[in-house]
């Protein structure tokens, strides 16, 4: 059971990275709403370096599934939506290195995941996928980092998971806010 010391947003309290995803269809407008929520994340110099590849009832979904690691295929192949998050490494305005692009793109994922939670969806980010395969399949230029795969769907049947994943299937405890403050 999670505990909270402060009155924070209910959406933050409810968000977690479940693996038991249902194959139930996710409306296209909900997928676009997640992307729009991500677009409102703050970014250094308003660069908005994040880009998305959306697999939703199409060939793109099949390709993204092919890139998943075997440990993620077990559960993420049931997700009706897979989204791959990319991050542009250089500034649009001058072509110079954007040292904050990964941080900014991670913030965009945070906004996306909170919007998913608000809509009753799960958005589970994962690093277990073949980035080189994604780069090749979608002809992604080297100016982009391939950052994260995101499985999106409704919560499903926990019993469909392997035993080891069933054990992990709960909102994990978090470190106390006191434990993550280095100095005050």
XYZ file of C-alpha atoms in Angstrom:
184
model
C 0.000 0.000 0.000
C 1.384 3.350 -1.000
C 1.471 6.111 1.569
C 1.523 9.828 0.934
C 2.752 12.483 3.325
C 1.204 15.382 1.450
C -1.943 16.190 -0.467
C -0.684 15.797 -4.032
C -2.646 15.431 -7.274
C -4.870 12.329 -7.352
C -3.612 11.546 -10.851
C -0.066 11.271 -9.511
C -1.264 9.037 -6.685
C -3.033 6.691 -9.128
C -0.250 6.430 -11.746
C 1.793 3.250 -11.902
C 3.386 1.038 -14.550
C 1.128 -1.995 -14.735
C 1.934 -4.915 -17.017
C -1.482 -6.595 -17.049
C -2.833 -4.814 -20.088
C -6.121 -5.595 -21.763
C -6.371 -5.929 -25.534
C -9.403 -3.604 -25.385
C -9.254 -0.966 -28.102
C -7.987 2.489 -27.192
C -9.711 5.265 -29.127
C -7.531 7.176 -31.555
C -8.647 10.472 -29.998
C -7.338 9.237 -26.625
C -3.970 8.411 -28.200
C -3.800 11.874 -29.748
C -4.767 13.425 -26.403
C -1.759 11.701 -24.806
C 0.502 13.164 -27.492
C -1.033 16.601 -27.037
C -0.490 16.387 -23.265
C 3.161 15.528 -23.939
C 3.438 18.533 -26.237
C 2.751 20.843 -23.301
C 5.732 19.642 -21.268
C 8.337 22.316 -20.555
C 11.575 22.176 -22.514
C 14.832 24.083 -22.678
C 14.392 27.117 -24.909
C 10.990 25.682 -25.887
C 12.701 23.286 -28.322
C 10.203 20.476 -27.744
C 12.695 17.815 -28.924
C 10.314 14.867 -28.475
C 8.919 12.964 -31.439
C 6.674 9.905 -31.473
C 6.155 6.817 -33.587
C 2.618 5.574 -32.925
C 1.617 1.957 -33.375
C -2.165 1.737 -33.196
C -4.127 -0.809 -35.243
C -1.591 -0.647 -38.076
C 1.634 -2.017 -39.546
C 3.573 0.299 -37.264
C 2.207 -1.544 -34.222
C 3.380 -4.870 -35.650
C 6.859 -3.467 -36.307
C 7.143 -1.946 -32.847
C 6.116 -5.262 -31.284
C 8.919 -6.959 -33.243
C 11.447 -4.685 -31.546
C 10.437 -5.621 -27.977
C 12.785 -7.680 -25.817
C 11.539 -11.178 -25.016
C 10.898 -10.202 -21.384
C 8.596 -7.378 -22.503
C 6.907 -9.329 -25.311
C 5.170 -11.520 -22.731
C 2.955 -8.693 -21.578
C 3.473 -5.704 -23.919
C 2.369 -7.607 -27.035
C -1.182 -7.391 -25.649
C -1.040 -3.606 -25.557
C -3.318 -2.160 -28.232
C -0.969 0.823 -28.585
C 2.812 1.081 -28.610
C 4.465 4.474 -28.819
C 8.177 4.962 -29.377
C 9.623 8.187 -27.966
C 12.451 9.843 -29.884
C 14.467 12.884 -28.922
C 16.131 15.355 -31.291
C 19.734 15.875 -30.156
C 20.261 19.312 -31.691
C 18.583 22.689 -31.492
C 16.276 23.612 -34.372
C 17.388 27.234 -34.389
C 21.147 26.738 -34.730
C 21.920 23.020 -35.105
C 24.046 22.979 -31.934
C 23.888 20.186 -29.361
C 20.866 20.312 -27.074
C 22.273 19.067 -23.762
C 18.786 18.801 -22.246
C 16.937 16.908 -24.973
C 16.700 13.617 -23.034
C 15.548 15.378 -19.870
C 12.932 17.306 -21.840
C 11.703 14.186 -23.625
C 11.453 12.378 -20.304
C 9.312 15.222 -19.020
C 7.077 14.816 -22.085
C 6.681 11.129 -21.177
C 5.720 12.209 -17.656
C 2.970 14.442 -19.008
C 1.816 11.670 -21.369
C 1.676 9.128 -18.538
C -0.316 11.440 -16.287
C -2.837 12.124 -19.053
C -3.118 8.372 -19.610
C -3.848 7.860 -15.920
C -6.446 10.639 -15.979
C -8.183 8.787 -18.854
C -8.155 5.427 -17.083
C -5.262 4.125 -19.187
C -1.886 2.651 -18.328
C 1.236 4.095 -19.996
C 4.147 1.782 -19.164
C 7.524 3.047 -20.327
C 10.226 0.479 -21.058
C 13.802 0.380 -22.223
C 13.706 -3.302 -23.181
C 13.539 -3.056 -26.960
C 15.948 -3.079 -29.884
C 16.673 0.559 -30.666
C 18.812 -0.318 -33.673
C 15.947 -2.320 -35.126
C 13.558 0.618 -34.642
C 16.073 2.968 -36.259
C 16.396 0.646 -39.245
C 12.690 -0.199 -39.662
C 11.575 3.428 -39.542
C 14.682 4.966 -41.158
C 15.346 7.231 -38.155
C 18.164 9.689 -38.763
C 21.086 9.845 -36.316
C 20.029 13.312 -35.174
C 17.462 11.504 -32.997
C 18.011 9.361 -29.923
C 15.560 6.506 -29.608
C 14.627 6.854 -25.969
C 11.706 4.755 -24.793
C 8.928 2.382 -25.813
C 5.560 3.018 -24.182
C 2.832 0.383 -23.933
C -0.612 1.964 -23.648
C -3.854 0.231 -22.764
C -6.484 -0.454 -20.160
C -5.759 -2.536 -17.104
C -6.380 -6.204 -17.817
C -6.257 -9.682 -16.308
C -3.275 -10.155 -13.991
C -3.580 -13.946 -14.269
C -2.418 -13.786 -17.903
C 1.037 -12.709 -16.730
C 3.853 -15.092 -15.893
C 4.207 -15.949 -12.221
C 7.205 -13.667 -11.854
C 5.328 -10.721 -13.380
C 2.216 -11.431 -11.299
C 4.352 -10.960 -8.179
C 5.552 -7.596 -9.506
C 2.066 -6.445 -10.535
C 1.282 -3.775 -7.961
C 1.912 -0.079 -7.498
C 5.409 -0.162 -6.059
C 6.438 1.631 -2.939
C 8.376 4.807 -3.438
C 11.276 6.204 -1.495
C 10.266 8.753 1.084
C 10.646 12.338 0.000
C 13.146 12.632 2.859
C 15.346 9.943 1.311
C 15.753 11.761 -1.992
C 16.766 15.140 -0.582
C 20.551 15.418 -0.499
C 20.681 18.697 1.388
C 18.343 21.420 2.513
